[in-house]
CSV table of C-alpha atoms and ligand atoms in Angstrom, one decimal:
chain,number,residue,atom,x,y,z
A,1,MET,CA,13.4,-28.9,13.7
A,2,ALA,CA,16.3,-28.5,16.2
A,3,SER,CA,17.6,-25.0,16.8
A,4,THR,CA,21.0,-25.8,15.4
A,5,ASP,CA,19.5,-27.2,12.3
A,6,HIS,CA,17.4,-24.3,11.8
A,7,LYS,CA,20.5,-22.0,12.4
A,8,THR,CA,22.5,-24.0,10.0
A,9,GLN,CA,19.7,-23.6,7.3
A,10,LEU,CA,19.5,-19.7,7.8
A,11,ARG,CA,23.2,-19.6,7.8
A,12,HIS,CA,23.4,-21.2,4.3
A,13,LYS,CA,20.5,-19.2,3.0
A,14,ALA,CA,22.2,-15.7,4.2
A,15,MET,CA,25.6,-16.9,2.7
A,16,ALA,CA,23.8,-17.7,-0.6
A,17,ALA,CA,22.1,-14.3,-0.7
A,18,ARG,CA,25.3,-12.3,0.0
A,19,SER,CA,27.2,-14.2,-2.7
A,20,GLU,CA,24.6,-13.0,-5.2
A,21,ILE,CA,25.7,-9.4,-4.7
A,22,ARG,CA,28.5,-8.9,-7.4
A,23,GLY,CA,30.5,-6.3,-9.3
A,24,HIS,CA,28.9,-2.9,-9.6
A,25,GLN,CA,26.1,-3.6,-7.3
A,26,ARG,CA,28.4,-4.9,-4.6
A,27,GLN,CA,30.5,-1.8,-5.0
A,28,ALA,CA,27.7,0.6,-4.7
A,29,ALA,CA,26.1,-1.2,-1.7
A,30,THR,CA,29.5,-1.3,0.0
A,31,ALA,CA,30.0,2.4,-0.5
A,32,ARG,CA,26.5,3.1,0.9
A,33,ALA,CA,27.0,0.8,4.0
A,34,ALA,CA,30.3,2.4,4.7
A,35,HIS,CA,28.7,5.9,4.6
A,36,HIS,CA,26.1,4.6,7.3
A,37,ALA,CA,28.7,2.9,9.4
A,38,PHE,CA,31.0,5.7,9.5
A,39,SER,CA,28.1,8.3,10.4
A,40,ARG,CA,27.6,6.2,13.4
A,41,LEU,CA,31.1,5.4,14.4
A,42,LYS,CA,32.3,9.1,14.4
A,43,TYR,CA,30.2,9.4,17.5
A,44,THR,CA,32.1,6.7,19.4
A,45,SER,CA,35.5,6.8,21.1
A,46,GLY,CA,38.3,4.3,21.6
A,47,ILE,CA,40.0,1.6,19.6
A,48,VAL,CA,37.8,0.2,16.8
A,49,GLY,CA,38.2,-3.6,16.1
A,50,LEU,CA,37.6,-4.3,12.4
A,51,TYR,CA,38.1,-7.5,10.5
A,52,GLN,CA,39.6,-8.5,7.2
A,53,ALA,CA,36.7,-9.5,5.0
A,54,PHE,CA,36.7,-13.3,4.0
A,55,ARG,CA,34.2,-15.4,1.8
A,56,ASP,CA,31.7,-12.9,0.6
A,57,GLU,CA,31.4,-10.6,3.6
A,58,ILE,CA,31.1,-6.9,3.1
A,59,HIS,CA,34.5,-5.5,3.2
A,60,PRO,CA,35.3,-2.6,5.7
A,61,ASP,CA,38.3,-1.2,3.9
A,62,GLU,CA,36.7,2.4,3.3
A,63,ILE,CA,35.5,2.6,6.9
A,64,ALA,CA,39.2,1.6,8.0
A,65,GLU,CA,40.7,4.3,5.6
A,66,ARG,CA,38.2,7.0,6.9
A,67,LEU,CA,38.7,6.1,10.5
A,68,HIS,CA,42.5,6.0,10.2
A,69,HIS,CA,42.3,9.4,8.4
A,70,THR,CA,40.5,11.0,11.4
A,71,GLY,CA,43.3,9.6,13.8
A,72,ARG,CA,41.5,6.7,15.2
A,73,ARG,CA,43.4,3.5,16.4
A,74,LEU,CA,42.3,0.4,14.6
A,75,ALA,CA,42.7,-3.3,15.5
A,76,LEU,CA,42.1,-6.7,13.8
A,77,PRO,CA,41.1,-10.0,15.4
A,78,THR,CA,43.5,-13.0,15.3
A,79,THR,CA,41.5,-16.2,14.9
A,80,PRO,CA,42.0,-18.4,18.1
A,81,ARG,CA,41.6,-22.2,18.7
A,82,TYR,CA,37.8,-23.2,19.1
A,83,GLY,CA,36.5,-22.5,22.5
A,84,HIS,CA,38.6,-19.3,23.1
A,85,PRO,CA,37.9,-15.7,22.7
A,86,LEU,CA,39.3,-13.5,19.7
A,87,THR,CA,42.2,-11.4,20.6
A,88,PHE,CA,42.7,-8.0,18.9
A,89,ARG,CA,46.0,-6.6,17.6
A,90,SER,CA,46.8,-3.1,16.7
A,91,TRP,CA,46.7,-2.4,12.9
A,92,ALA,CA,46.5,0.4,10.5
A,93,PRO,CA,45.9,0.5,6.6
A,94,GLY,CA,49.1,-0.5,5.0
A,95,ASP,CA,50.4,-2.5,7.9
A,96,PRO,CA,51.8,-6.0,7.0
A,97,LEU,CA,49.5,-8.9,7.8
A,98,VAL,CA,50.1,-12.7,8.1
A,99,VAL,CA,48.0,-15.6,7.3
A,100,GLY,CA,46.1,-16.8,10.4
A,101,ARG,CA,43.7,-19.8,10.8
A,102,HIS,CA,41.2,-20.4,8.1
A,103,ASN,CA,43.6,-18.3,5.9
A,104,ILE,CA,42.3,-15.0,7.3
A,105,PRO,CA,45.0,-12.4,7.3
A,106,GLU,CA,45.7,-11.0,10.8
A,107,PRO,CA,48.5,-8.8,12.4
A,108,ALA,CA,51.7,-10.4,13.0
A,109,PRO,CA,52.3,-11.6,16.6
A,110,GLU,CA,54.6,-8.7,17.2
A,111,ALA,CA,51.8,-6.2,17.0
A,112,GLU,CA,50.5,-4.9,20.2
A,113,GLU,CA,47.6,-6.7,21.8
A,114,VAL,CA,44.7,-4.2,22.5
A,115,HIS,CA,41.2,-4.3,24.0
A,116,PRO,CA,38.7,-2.5,21.5
A,117,GLN,CA,35.9,-0.2,22.9
A,118,VAL,CA,34.1,-0.3,19.5
A,119,LEU,CA,33.7,-3.6,17.5
A,120,LEU,CA,32.5,-3.8,13.8
A,121,VAL,CA,31.2,-7.4,13.7
A,122,PRO,CA,30.5,-9.3,10.5
A,123,PRO,CA,27.4,-11.4,10.9
A,124,VAL,CA,26.4,-14.1,8.3
A,125,ALA,CA,22.7,-13.4,9.3
A,126,PHE,CA,21.1,-10.9,11.6
A,127,ASP,CA,17.6,-10.0,13.0
A,128,ARG,CA,16.2,-6.7,13.9
A,129,ARG,CA,16.7,-7.6,17.7
A,130,GLY,CA,20.4,-7.5,17.0
A,131,TYR,CA,20.8,-11.1,17.2
A,132,ARG,CA,23.4,-12.6,14.8
A,133,ILE,CA,25.0,-15.9,13.6
A,134,GLY,CA,28.5,-16.1,12.4
A,135,TYR,CA,30.3,-19.2,11.2
A,136,GLY,CA,29.3,-21.2,14.4
A,137,ALA,CA,32.4,-21.0,16.4
A,138,GLY,CA,30.9,-18.5,19.0
A,139,PHE,CA,34.0,-16.4,19.0
A,140,TYR,CA,32.3,-13.0,19.3
A,141,ASP,CA,29.9,-14.3,21.9
A,142,ARG,CA,32.8,-15.1,24.0
A,143,THR,CA,34.9,-12.0,23.1
A,144,ILE,CA,32.2,-9.2,23.9
A,145,PRO,CA,31.5,-10.2,27.5
A,146,GLN,CA,35.2,-10.3,28.2
A,147,LEU,CA,35.8,-6.9,26.8
A,148,ARG,CA,32.8,-5.5,28.7
A,149,ALA,CA,34.3,-6.7,32.0
A,150,MET,CA,37.1,-4.2,31.3
A,151,HIS,CA,35.2,-1.2,29.9
A,152,PRO,CA,31.9,-0.3,27.8
A,153,VAL,CA,32.0,-1.6,24.3
A,154,PHE,CA,29.7,-0.5,21.3
A,155,THR,CA,29.0,-3.3,18.7
A,156,LEU,CA,27.9,-2.4,15.3
A,157,GLY,CA,26.9,-5.2,12.9
A,158,TYR,CA,28.0,-4.7,9.4
A,159,ALA,CA,26.3,-6.7,6.6
A,160,PHE,CA,24.3,-6.4,3.2
A,161,ALA,CA,20.6,-5.9,3.8
A,162,CYS,CA,19.9,-9.3,2.2
A,163,GLN,CA,21.5,-11.0,5.4
A,164,GLU,CA,18.6,-9.8,7.5
A,165,VAL,CA,16.2,-12.6,8.6
A,166,ALA,CA,13.0,-12.2,10.4
A,167,PHE,CA,13.8,-14.0,13.6
A,168,LEU,CA,17.0,-15.8,14.8
A,169,PRO,CA,16.5,-18.3,17.6
A,170,SER,CA,18.6,-16.9,20.4
A,171,GLU,CA,20.5,-18.9,23.2
A,172,HIS,CA,21.4,-17.4,26.6
A,173,HIS,CA,25.1,-16.8,25.6
A,174,ASP,CA,24.1,-14.8,22.6
A,175,VAL,CA,25.0,-11.2,23.0
A,176,PRO,CA,22.9,-8.8,20.7
A,177,LEU,CA,24.4,-6.2,18.7
A,178,ASP,CA,23.9,-2.5,19.5
A,179,ALA,CA,23.2,-1.5,16.1
A,180,ILE,CA,23.7,-2.8,12.6
A,181,ALA,CA,24.7,-0.9,9.4
A,182,THR,CA,23.7,-1.9,6.0
A,183,GLU,CA,23.6,-0.2,2.6
A,184,ASN,CA,19.8,0.8,3.3
A,185,GLU,CA,20.1,2.0,6.9
A,186,ILE,CA,21.3,2.0,10.4
A,187,ILE,CA,19.1,-0.3,12.6
A,188,THR,CA,19.4,0.9,16.3
A,189,VAL,CA,18.9,-1.9,18.7
A,190,THR,CA,20.0,-0.6,22.1
A,191,GLY,CA,20.5,2.8,23.8
A,192,ARG,CA,24.3,2.5,23.8
B,201,FFO,N1,36.3,-11.6,8.4
B,201,FFO,C1,36.2,-12.3,9.5
B,201,FFO,N2,37.3,-12.4,10.3
B,201,FFO,C2,37.0,-13.1,11.4
B,201,FFO,C3,35.7,-13.7,11.8
B,201,FFO,C4,34.7,-13.4,11.0
B,201,FFO,O1,33.6,-13.8,11.3
B,201,FFO,N3,34.9,-12.7,9.8
B,201,FFO,N4,35.7,-14.4,13.2
B,201,FFO,C5,34.6,-14.5,13.7
B,201,FFO,O2,34.5,-15.1,14.7
B,201,FFO,C6,36.9,-15.0,13.4
B,201,FFO,C7,37.2,-16.2,12.6
B,201,FFO,N5,36.1,-17.2,12.9
B,201,FFO,C8,35.9,-18.3,11.9
B,201,FFO,C9,35.1,-19.3,12.5
B,201,FFO,C10,34.8,-20.5,11.8
B,201,FFO,C11,35.4,-20.5,10.5
B,201,FFO,C12,35.0,-21.7,9.6
B,201,FFO,O3,35.5,-21.9,8.6
B,201,FFO,N6,34.2,-22.8,10.1
B,201,FFO,C13,34.0,-23.8,9.4
B,201,FFO,C14,33.2,-24.9,10.3
B,201,FFO,C15,34.1,-25.6,11.1
B,201,FFO,C16,33.4,-26.6,11.8
B,201,FFO,O4,32.3,-26.8,11.8
B,201,FFO,O5,34.2,-27.2,12.8
B,201,FFO,C17,33.0,-23.3,8.3
B,201,FFO,O6,32.2,-22.5,8.3
B,201,FFO,O7,33.1,-24.1,7.2
B,201,FFO,C18,36.2,-19.5,9.9
B,201,FFO,C19,36.3,-18.4,10.6
B,201,FFO,C20,38.1,-14.0,13.4
B,201,FFO,N7,38.1,-13.3,12.2
B,202,ATP,N1,30.1,-17.3,26.0
B,202,ATP,C1,30.1,-18.6,25.7
B,202,ATP,N2,30.5,-19.6,26.5
B,202,ATP,C2,30.5,-20.9,26.1
B,202,ATP,N3,30.2,-21.4,24.9
B,202,ATP,C3,29.8,-20.6,24.0
B,202,ATP,C4,29.7,-19.1,24.3
B,202,ATP,N4,29.4,-18.5,23.3
B,202,ATP,C5,29.1,-19.5,22.3
B,202,ATP,N5,29.4,-20.6,22.7
B,202,ATP,C6,29.1,-22.0,22.0
B,202,ATP,O1,29.9,-21.8,20.8
B,202,ATP,C7,29.1,-22.6,19.7
B,202,ATP,C8,28.7,-21.6,18.6
B,202,ATP,O2,27.9,-20.5,19.0
B,202,ATP,P1,27.0,-19.7,18.1
B,202,ATP,O3,26.2,-20.8,17.2
B,202,ATP,O4,26.3,-18.7,18.7
B,202,ATP,O5,28.1,-19.2,17.0
B,202,ATP,P2,28.1,-18.1,16.0
B,202,ATP,O6,27.6,-16.8,16.7
B,202,ATP,O7,27.6,-18.5,14.7
B,202,ATP,O8,29.8,-17.9,15.9
B,202,ATP,P3,30.6,-16.6,15.9
B,202,ATP,O9,30.5,-15.8,17.0
B,202,ATP,O10,32.1,-17.2,15.8
B,202,ATP,O11,30.4,-15.7,14.6
B,202,ATP,C9,28.0,-23.0,20.4
B,202,ATP,O12,28.0,-24.4,20.6
B,202,ATP,C10,27.8,-22.4,21.9
B,202,ATP,O13,27.3,-23.2,22.8
């Protein structure tokens, strides 16, 4: 099977698995995952790029609240055209959002563009080597090297444990995550 077909299949399987987590189970898993993510993120410094959950992604709202409470600057991505990197704009809980591409809420164009040192990344599927697939646009794979040309960047994948797969075929442009937080654990991949 061609690698892209295999990836498509893994993508659909992981999306189906995460959509099965509902109601109280989803709430409880999200609270546990937020605890794991925060316990790792508090040892980082700099602006944290989060995301606005869409489809059945695990939502980072509790992490945003807790980081904001400790005085950390936060940012959200704006969705670019295909082939371009993400841009991040300054944002804090309660700030107004506008509707961007794919109907994902994003900061208004007036919000300051920033270059995060920390990224919370929402994989659709991930493996223990830190490889991830998203929705197939390659946005994070383009963005992370660009930010790393400016300064060190720590990337934390954030997902439900059921989105883990044994092995994701990797391509040369794929940038592995430094760690992944789920409701069960923090998976450490690199020494960053
Ligand atoms: N919550 C969240 N925000 C995010 C991301 C993300 O993964 N999650 N992104 C991370 O990059 C960017 C948005 N990336 C997206 C990329 C593709 C599609 C999408 O709907 N793609 C179609 C396929 C289109 C095609 O094949 O041409 C699809 O999946 O149906 C949506 C968002 C920025 N913001
Ligand atoms: N750094 C890059 N430079 C050029 N093309 C890239 C780069 N990163 C990814 N691509 C291209 O983008 C497409 C999607 O890549 P991939 O399958 O890795 O996406 P994804 O990781 O699922 O998406 P996303 O990063 O948006 O969540 C592929 O055709 C790939 O060749």
